[in-house]
Amino acid sequence: MRILVTAATCLCLVLPLAAEAQTARLPRKSVNERQVEEINRSIRQDQRLKSLEQQIQVEQNLMRQDIERQRLFSTTPSPFRNCPVGAAGC
């Protein structure tokens, strides 16, 4: 039983070191790779910003059209009409 506990303890100590050694051997990113990733990140951010600006512009244009439509088709009383609506004498 002591042998199993000792073996398990040793394995618990050795296995994380082996896994860490494997990840430590991975090559680091080159300067060019980091520059490419930074450029791509910047391009994606610019695209998101442009898309948001276009969406805002579309919404503003729709609001302007609605306001203009309300102005054109509003039923304002005529300034030449002096009698109330439904009056018989006008």
PDB file of N, CA and C in Angstrom, residues 1-81:
ATOM      1  N   MET A   1       0.821  -1.189   0.000  1.00  0.00           N
ATOM      2  CA  MET A   1       0.000   0.000   0.000  1.00  0.00           C
ATOM      3  C   MET A   1       0.870   1.259   0.000  1.00  0.00           C
ATOM      4  N   ARG A   2       1.950   1.229   0.790  1.00  0.00           N
ATOM      5  CA  ARG A   2       2.857   2.372   0.836  1.00  0.00           C
ATOM      6  C   ARG A   2       3.503   2.598  -0.516  1.00  0.00           C
ATOM      7  N   ILE A   3       3.750   1.525  -1.221  1.00  0.00           N
ATOM      8  CA  ILE A   3       4.387   1.644  -2.532  1.00  0.00           C
ATOM      9  C   ILE A   3       3.445   2.364  -3.495  1.00  0.00           C
ATOM     10  N   LEU A   4       2.158   2.028  -3.462  1.00  0.00           N
ATOM     11  CA  LEU A   4       1.188   2.681  -4.341  1.00  0.00           C
ATOM     12  C   LEU A   4       1.059   4.169  -4.020  1.00  0.00           C
ATOM     13  N   VAL A   5       1.034   4.500  -2.746  1.00  0.00           N
ATOM     14  CA  VAL A   5       0.923   5.902  -2.345  1.00  0.00           C
ATOM     15  C   VAL A   5       2.173   6.659  -2.773  1.00  0.00           C
ATOM     16  N   THR A   6       3.332   6.058  -2.595  1.00  0.00           N
ATOM     17  CA  THR A   6       4.580   6.695  -2.995  1.00  0.00           C
ATOM     18  C   THR A   6       4.636   6.876  -4.505  1.00  0.00           C
ATOM     19  N   ALA A   7       4.207   5.857  -5.249  1.00  0.00           N
ATOM     20  CA  ALA A   7       4.211   5.940  -6.710  1.00  0.00           C
ATOM     21  C   ALA A   7       3.232   7.017  -7.182  1.00  0.00           C
ATOM     22  N   ALA A   8       2.050   7.063  -6.580  1.00  0.00           N
ATOM     23  CA  ALA A   8       1.057   8.069  -6.961  1.00  0.00           C
ATOM     24  C   ALA A   8       1.570   9.474  -6.659  1.00  0.00           C
ATOM     25  N   THR A   9       2.228   9.639  -5.529  1.00  0.00           N
ATOM     26  CA  THR A   9       2.784  10.942  -5.172  1.00  0.00           C
ATOM     27  C   THR A   9       3.864  11.362  -6.157  1.00  0.00           C
ATOM     28  N   CYS A  10       4.715  10.439  -6.519  1.00  0.00           N
ATOM     29  CA  CYS A  10       5.776  10.752  -7.490  1.00  0.00           C
ATOM     30  C   CYS A  10       5.181  11.126  -8.843  1.00  0.00           C
ATOM     31  N   LEU A  11       4.170  10.373  -9.273  1.00  0.00           N
ATOM     32  CA  LEU A  11       3.535  10.676 -10.557  1.00  0.00           C
ATOM     33  C   LEU A  11       2.872  12.052 -10.531  1.00  0.00           C
ATOM     34  N   CYS A  12       2.259  12.386  -9.411  1.00  0.00           N
ATOM     35  CA  CYS A  12       1.606  13.698  -9.303  1.00  0.00           C
ATOM     36  C   CYS A  12       2.620  14.825  -9.386  1.00  0.00           C
ATOM     37  N   LEU A  13       3.829  14.564  -8.951  1.00  0.00           N
ATOM     38  CA  LEU A  13       4.862  15.589  -9.015  1.00  0.00           C
ATOM     39  C   LEU A  13       5.539  15.637 -10.374  1.00  0.00           C
ATOM     40  N   VAL A  14       5.682  14.491 -11.034  1.00  0.00           N
ATOM     41  CA  VAL A  14       6.424  14.421 -12.288  1.00  0.00           C
ATOM     42  C   VAL A  14       5.565  14.818 -13.485  1.00  0.00           C
ATOM     43  N   LEU A  15       4.311  14.405 -13.528  1.00  0.00           N
ATOM     44  CA  LEU A  15       3.465  14.664 -14.698  1.00  0.00           C
ATOM     45  C   LEU A  15       3.273  16.153 -14.985  1.00  0.00           C
ATOM     46  N   PRO A  16       2.997  16.995 -13.998  1.00  0.00           N
ATOM     47  CA  PRO A  16       2.876  18.427 -14.327  1.00  0.00           C
ATOM     48  C   PRO A  16       4.171  19.014 -14.874  1.00  0.00           C
ATOM     49  N   LEU A  17       5.308  18.524 -14.405  1.00  0.00           N
ATOM     50  CA  LEU A  17       6.581  19.026 -14.917  1.00  0.00           C
ATOM     51  C   LEU A  17       6.772  18.639 -16.374  1.00  0.00           C
ATOM     52  N   ALA A  18       6.358  17.415 -16.733  1.00  0.00           N
ATOM     53  CA  ALA A  18       6.483  16.974 -18.122  1.00  0.00           C
ATOM     54  C   ALA A  18       5.559  17.792 -19.024  1.00  0.00           C
ATOM     55  N   ALA A  19       4.347  18.048 -18.567  1.00  0.00           N
ATOM     56  CA  ALA A  19       3.413  18.847 -19.369  1.00  0.00           C
ATOM     57  C   ALA A  19       3.927  20.269 -19.523  1.00  0.00           C
ATOM     58  N   GLU A  20       4.503  20.800 -18.460  1.00  0.00           N
ATOM     59  CA  GLU A  20       5.046  22.157 -18.530  1.00  0.00           C
ATOM     60  C   GLU A  20       6.246  22.220 -19.465  1.00  0.00           C
ATOM     61  N   ALA A  21       7.053  21.184 -19.474  1.00  0.00           N
ATOM     62  CA  ALA A  21       8.214  21.153 -20.361  1.00  0.00           C
ATOM     63  C   ALA A  21       7.774  21.124 -21.819  1.00  0.00           C
ATOM     64  N   GLN A  22       6.671  20.440 -22.111  1.00  0.00           N
ATOM     65  CA  GLN A  22       6.181  20.394 -23.491  1.00  0.00           C
ATOM     66  C   GLN A  22       5.693  21.762 -23.941  1.00  0.00           C
ATOM     67  N   THR A  23       4.990  22.452 -23.082  1.00  0.00           N
ATOM     68  CA  THR A  23       4.499  23.773 -23.476  1.00  0.00           C
ATOM     69  C   THR A  23       5.629  24.784 -23.526  1.00  0.00           C
ATOM     70  N   ALA A  24       6.653  24.580 -22.744  1.00  0.00           N
ATOM     71  CA  ALA A  24       7.773  25.509 -22.760  1.00  0.00           C
ATOM     72  C   ALA A  24       8.561  25.391 -24.058  1.00  0.00           C
ATOM     73  N   ARG A  25       8.469  24.251 -24.727  1.00  0.00           N
ATOM     74  CA  ARG A  25       9.210  24.052 -25.964  1.00  0.00           C
ATOM     75  C   ARG A  25       8.520  24.650 -27.183  1.00  0.00           C
ATOM     76  N   LEU A  26       7.289  25.061 -27.027  1.00  0.00           N
ATOM     77  CA  LEU A  26       6.587  25.633 -28.170  1.00  0.00           C
ATOM     78  C   LEU A  26       7.295  26.910 -28.615  1.00  0.00           C
ATOM     79  N   PRO A  27       7.387  27.105 -29.916  1.00  0.00           N
ATOM     80  CA  PRO A  27       8.079  28.311 -30.388  1.00  0.00           C
ATOM     81  C   PRO A  27       7.260  29.562 -30.075  1.00  0.00           C
ATOM     82  N   ARG A  28       7.963  30.607 -29.773  1.00  0.00           N
ATOM     83  CA  ARG A  28       7.296  31.884 -29.522  1.00  0.00           C
ATOM     84  C   ARG A  28       6.898  32.505 -30.851  1.00  0.00           C
ATOM     85  N   LYS A  29       5.954  33.402 -30.766  1.00  0.00           N
ATOM     86  CA  LYS A  29       5.519  34.086 -31.989  1.00  0.00           C
ATOM     87  C   LYS A  29       6.613  35.036 -32.451  1.00  0.00           C
ATOM     88  N   SER A  30       6.796  35.058 -33.737  1.00  0.00           N
ATOM     89  CA  SER A  30       7.803  35.963 -34.283  1.00  0.00           C
ATOM     90  C   SER A  30       7.255  37.390 -34.290  1.00  0.00           C
ATOM     91  N   VAL A  31       8.132  38.315 -34.506  1.00  0.00           N
ATOM     92  CA  VAL A  31       7.742  39.724 -34.571  1.00  0.00           C
ATOM     93  C   VAL A  31       6.749  39.927 -35.706  1.00  0.00           C
ATOM     94  N   ASN A  32       6.986  39.258 -36.823  1.00  0.00           N
ATOM     95  CA  ASN A  32       6.084  39.391 -37.971  1.00  0.00           C
ATOM     96  C   ASN A  32       4.694  38.853 -37.657  1.00  0.00           C
ATOM     97  N   GLU A  33       4.626  37.710 -36.962  1.00  0.00           N
ATOM     98  CA  GLU A  33       3.317  37.156 -36.599  1.00  0.00           C
ATOM     99  C   GLU A  33       2.561  38.103 -35.677  1.00  0.00           C
ATOM    100  N   ARG A  34       3.264  38.679 -34.722  1.00  0.00           N
ATOM    101  CA  ARG A  34       2.607  39.632 -33.816  1.00  0.00           C
ATOM    102  C   ARG A  34       2.129  40.867 -34.565  1.00  0.00           C
ATOM    103  N   GLN A  35       2.921  41.332 -35.527  1.00  0.00           N
ATOM    104  CA  GLN A  35       2.508  42.495 -36.316  1.00  0.00           C
ATOM    105  C   GLN A  35       1.279  42.171 -37.154  1.00  0.00           C
ATOM    106  N   VAL A  36       1.261  40.973 -37.750  1.00  0.00           N
ATOM    107  CA  VAL A  36       0.106  40.568 -38.558  1.00  0.00           C
ATOM    108  C   VAL A  36      -1.139  40.487 -37.687  1.00  0.00           C
ATOM    109  N   GLU A  37      -1.015  39.898 -36.501  1.00  0.00           N
ATOM    110  CA  GLU A  37      -2.172  39.809 -35.601  1.00  0.00           C
ATOM    111  C   GLU A  37      -2.651  41.195 -35.179  1.00  0.00           C
ATOM    112  N   GLU A  38      -1.733  42.088 -34.911  1.00  0.00           N
ATOM    113  CA  GLU A  38      -2.106  43.454 -34.525  1.00  0.00           C
ATOM    114  C   GLU A  38      -2.796  44.181 -35.676  1.00  0.00           C
ATOM    115  N   ILE A  39      -2.285  44.007 -36.881  1.00  0.00           N
ATOM    116  CA  ILE A  39      -2.907  44.630 -38.057  1.00  0.00           C
ATOM    117  C   ILE A  39      -4.307  44.066 -38.270  1.00  0.00           C
ATOM    118  N   ASN A  40      -4.450  42.741 -38.166  1.00  0.00           N
ATOM    119  CA  ASN A  40      -5.768  42.117 -38.338  1.00  0.00           C
ATOM    120  C   ASN A  40      -6.743  42.594 -37.269  1.00  0.00           C
ATOM    121  N   ARG A  41      -6.270  42.712 -36.034  1.00  0.00           N
ATOM    122  CA  ARG A  41      -7.120  43.200 -34.948  1.00  0.00           C
ATOM    123  C   ARG A  41      -7.562  44.632 -35.237  1.00  0.00           C
ATOM    124  N   SER A  42      -6.658  45.441 -35.730  1.00  0.00           N
ATOM    125  CA  SER A  42      -6.977  46.830 -36.062  1.00  0.00           C
ATOM    126  C   SER A  42      -7.990  46.904 -37.206  1.00  0.00           C
ATOM    127  N   ILE A  43      -7.812  46.048 -38.209  1.00  0.00           N
ATOM    128  CA  ILE A  43      -8.750  46.024 -39.343  1.00  0.00           C
ATOM    129  C   ILE A  43     -10.138  45.615 -38.868  1.00  0.00           C
ATOM    130  N   ARG A  44     -10.211  44.580 -38.021  1.00  0.00           N
ATOM    131  CA  ARG A  44     -11.521  44.147 -37.506  1.00  0.00           C
ATOM    132  C   ARG A  44     -12.186  45.255 -36.696  1.00  0.00           C
ATOM    133  N   GLN A  45     -11.407  45.958 -35.898  1.00  0.00           N
ATOM    134  CA  GLN A  45     -11.961  47.055 -35.104  1.00  0.00           C
ATOM    135  C   GLN A  45     -12.468  48.173 -36.015  1.00  0.00           C
ATOM    136  N   ASP A  46     -11.708  48.500 -37.054  1.00  0.00           N
ATOM    137  CA  ASP A  46     -12.147  49.526 -38.005  1.00  0.00           C
ATOM    138  C   ASP A  46     -13.432  49.109 -38.713  1.00  0.00           C
ATOM    139  N   GLN A  47     -13.540  47.828 -39.067  1.00  0.00           N
ATOM    140  CA  GLN A  47     -14.749  47.346 -39.739  1.00  0.00           C
ATOM    141  C   GLN A  47     -15.955  47.433 -38.815  1.00  0.00           C
ATOM    142  N   ARG A  48     -15.768  47.075 -37.536  1.00  0.00           N
ATOM    143  CA  ARG A  48     -16.886  47.179 -36.589  1.00  0.00           C
ATOM    144  C   ARG A  48     -17.318  48.630 -36.426  1.00  0.00           C
ATOM    145  N   LEU A  49     -16.348  49.531 -36.340  1.00  0.00           N
ATOM    146  CA  LEU A  49     -16.660  50.949 -36.189  1.00  0.00           C
ATOM    147  C   LEU A  49     -17.384  51.483 -37.417  1.00  0.00           C
ATOM    148  N   LYS A  50     -16.920  51.107 -38.601  1.00  0.00           N
ATOM    149  CA  LYS A  50     -17.566  51.562 -39.833  1.00  0.00           C
ATOM    150  C   LYS A  50     -18.988  51.017 -39.929  1.00  0.00           C
ATOM    151  N   SER A  51     -19.181  49.761 -39.554  1.00  0.00           N
ATOM    152  CA  SER A  51     -20.518  49.170 -39.571  1.00  0.00           C
ATOM    153  C   SER A  51     -21.446  49.912 -38.611  1.00  0.00           C
ATOM    154  N   LEU A  52     -20.948  50.247 -37.446  1.00  0.00           N
ATOM    155  CA  LEU A  52     -21.754  50.989 -36.475  1.00  0.00           C
ATOM    156  C   LEU A  52     -22.102  52.378 -37.001  1.00  0.00           C
ATOM    157  N   GLU A  53     -21.135  53.049 -37.617  1.00  0.00           N
ATOM    158  CA  GLU A  53     -21.395  54.371 -38.188  1.00  0.00           C
ATOM    159  C   GLU A  53     -22.439  54.293 -39.301  1.00  0.00           C
ATOM    160  N   GLN A  54     -22.376  53.254 -40.128  1.00  0.00           N
ATOM    161  CA  GLN A  54     -23.364  53.088 -41.197  1.00  0.00           C
ATOM    162  C   GLN A  54     -24.748  52.847 -40.614  1.00  0.00           C
ATOM    163  N   GLN A  55     -24.819  52.047 -39.563  1.00  0.00           N
ATOM    164  CA  GLN A  55     -26.107  51.777 -38.931  1.00  0.00           C
ATOM    165  C   GLN A  55     -26.696  53.061 -38.350  1.00  0.00           C
ATOM    166  N   ILE A  56     -25.873  53.864 -37.717  1.00  0.00           N
ATOM    167  CA  ILE A  56     -26.343  55.138 -37.160  1.00  0.00           C
ATOM    168  C   ILE A  56     -26.830  56.052 -38.275  1.00  0.00           C
ATOM    169  N   GLN A  57     -26.101  56.097 -39.390  1.00  0.00           N
ATOM    170  CA  GLN A  57     -26.492  56.944 -40.522  1.00  0.00           C
ATOM    171  C   GLN A  57     -27.834  56.497 -41.096  1.00  0.00           C
ATOM    172  N   VAL A  58     -28.035  55.188 -41.227  1.00  0.00           N
ATOM    173  CA  VAL A  58     -29.302  54.673 -41.750  1.00  0.00           C
ATOM    174  C   VAL A  58     -30.445  55.064 -40.820  1.00  0.00           C
ATOM    175  N   GLU A  59     -30.241  54.912 -39.514  1.00  0.00           N
ATOM    176  CA  GLU A  59     -31.294  55.261 -38.562  1.00  0.00           C
ATOM    177  C   GLU A  59     -31.597  56.758 -38.593  1.00  0.00           C
ATOM    178  N   GLN A  60     -30.577  57.580 -38.730  1.00  0.00           N
ATOM    179  CA  GLN A  60     -30.807  59.024 -38.824  1.00  0.00           C
ATOM    180  C   GLN A  60     -31.587  59.368 -40.088  1.00  0.00           C
ATOM    181  N   ASN A  61     -31.246  58.741 -41.200  1.00  0.00           N
ATOM    182  CA  ASN A  61     -31.970  58.997 -42.447  1.00  0.00           C
ATOM    183  C   ASN A  61     -33.429  58.574 -42.335  1.00  0.00           C
ATOM    184  N   LEU A  62     -33.687  57.440 -41.694  1.00  0.00           N
ATOM    185  CA  LEU A  62     -35.073  57.004 -41.504  1.00  0.00           C
ATOM    186  C   LEU A  62     -35.845  58.002 -40.646  1.00  0.00           C
ATOM    187  N   MET A  63     -35.210  58.505 -39.606  1.00  0.00           N
ATOM    188  CA  MET A  63     -35.882  59.492 -38.759  1.00  0.00           C
ATOM    189  C   MET A  63     -36.159  60.774 -39.534  1.00  0.00           C
ATOM    190  N   ARG A  64     -35.208  61.195 -40.359  1.00  0.00           N
ATOM    191  CA  ARG A  64     -35.423  62.394 -41.182  1.00  0.00           C
ATOM    192  C   ARG A  64     -36.582  62.184 -42.153  1.00  0.00           C
ATOM    193  N   GLN A  65     -36.640  61.012 -42.763  1.00  0.00           N
ATOM    194  CA  GLN A  65     -37.737  60.717 -43.690  1.00  0.00           C
ATOM    195  C   GLN A  65     -39.075  60.733 -42.969  1.00  0.00           C
ATOM    196  N   ASP A  66     -39.126  60.161 -41.773  1.00  0.00           N
ATOM    197  CA  ASP A  66     -40.375  60.167 -41.009  1.00  0.00           C
ATOM    198  C   ASP A  66     -40.811  61.590 -40.670  1.00  0.00           C
ATOM    199  N   ILE A  67     -39.867  62.416 -40.256  1.00  0.00           N
ATOM    200  CA  ILE A  67     -40.193  63.810 -39.924  1.00  0.00           C
ATOM    201  C   ILE A  67     -40.682  64.549 -41.161  1.00  0.00           C
ATOM    202  N   GLU A  68     -39.992  64.358 -42.280  1.00  0.00           N
ATOM    203  CA  GLU A  68     -40.396  65.025 -43.524  1.00  0.00           C
ATOM    204  C   GLU A  68     -41.777  64.546 -43.972  1.00  0.00           C
ATOM    205  N   ARG A  69     -42.035  63.256 -43.844  1.00  0.00           N
ATOM    206  CA  ARG A  69     -43.340  62.704 -44.215  1.00  0.00           C
ATOM    207  C   ARG A  69     -44.436  63.300 -43.334  1.00  0.00           C
ATOM    208  N   GLN A  70     -44.159  63.448 -42.045  1.00  0.00           N
ATOM    209  CA  GLN A  70     -45.144  64.047 -41.144  1.00  0.00           C
ATOM    210  C   GLN A  70     -45.402  65.504 -41.510  1.00  0.00           C
ATOM    211  N   ARG A  71     -44.368  66.209 -41.904  1.00  0.00           N
ATOM    212  CA  ARG A  71     -44.546  67.607 -42.308  1.00  0.00           C
ATOM    213  C   ARG A  71     -45.373  67.714 -43.581  1.00  0.00           C
ATOM    214  N   LEU A  72     -45.106  66.844 -44.548  1.00  0.00           N
ATOM    215  CA  LEU A  72     -45.815  66.910 -45.826  1.00  0.00           C
ATOM    216  C   LEU A  72     -47.287  66.539 -45.693  1.00  0.00           C
ATOM    217  N   PHE A  73     -47.568  65.536 -44.901  1.00  0.00           N
ATOM    218  CA  PHE A  73     -48.932  65.016 -44.848  1.00  0.00           C
ATOM    219  C   PHE A  73     -49.669  65.378 -43.564  1.00  0.00           C
ATOM    220  N   SER A  74     -49.165  66.341 -42.824  1.00  0.00           N
ATOM    221  CA  SER A  74     -49.871  66.735 -41.606  1.00  0.00           C
ATOM    222  C   SER A  74     -51.121  67.522 -41.993  1.00  0.00           C
ATOM    223  N   THR A  75     -52.138  67.406 -41.196  1.00  0.00           N
ATOM    224  CA  THR A  75     -53.411  68.093 -41.478  1.00  0.00           C
ATOM    225  C   THR A  75     -53.506  69.330 -40.591  1.00  0.00           C
ATOM    226  N   THR A  76     -52.785  70.350 -40.946  1.00  0.00           N
ATOM    227  CA  THR A  76     -52.863  71.602 -40.199  1.00  0.00           C
ATOM    228  C   THR A  76     -54.049  72.402 -40.722  1.00  0.00           C
ATOM    229  N   PRO A  77     -54.757  73.075 -39.848  1.00  0.00           N
ATOM    230  CA  PRO A  77     -55.903  73.870 -40.304  1.00  0.00           C
ATOM    231  C   PRO A  77     -55.446  75.038 -41.181  1.00  0.00           C
ATOM    232  N   SER A  78     -56.267  75.358 -42.141  1.00  0.00           N
ATOM    233  CA  SER A  78     -55.961  76.446 -43.064  1.00  0.00           C
ATOM    234  C   SER A  78     -56.038  77.783 -42.332  1.00  0.00           C
ATOM    235  N   PRO A  79     -55.144  78.700 -42.615  1.00  0.00           N
ATOM    236  CA  PRO A  79     -55.207  80.004 -41.948  1.00  0.00           C
ATOM    237  C   PRO A  79     -56.389  80.839 -42.422  1.00  0.00           C
ATOM    238  N   PHE A  80     -57.032  80.478 -43.551  1.00  0.00           N
ATOM    239  CA  PHE A  80     -58.167  81.242 -44.077  1.00  0.00           C
ATOM    240  C   PHE A  80     -59.489  80.774 -43.488  1.00  0.00           C
ATOM    241  N   ARG A  81     -59.466  79.759 -42.727  1.00  0.00           N
ATOM    242  CA  ARG A  81     -60.698  79.203 -42.169  1.00  0.00           C
ATOM    243  C   ARG A  81     -60.875  79.760 -40.757  1.00  0.00           C
TER     244      ARG A  81
END
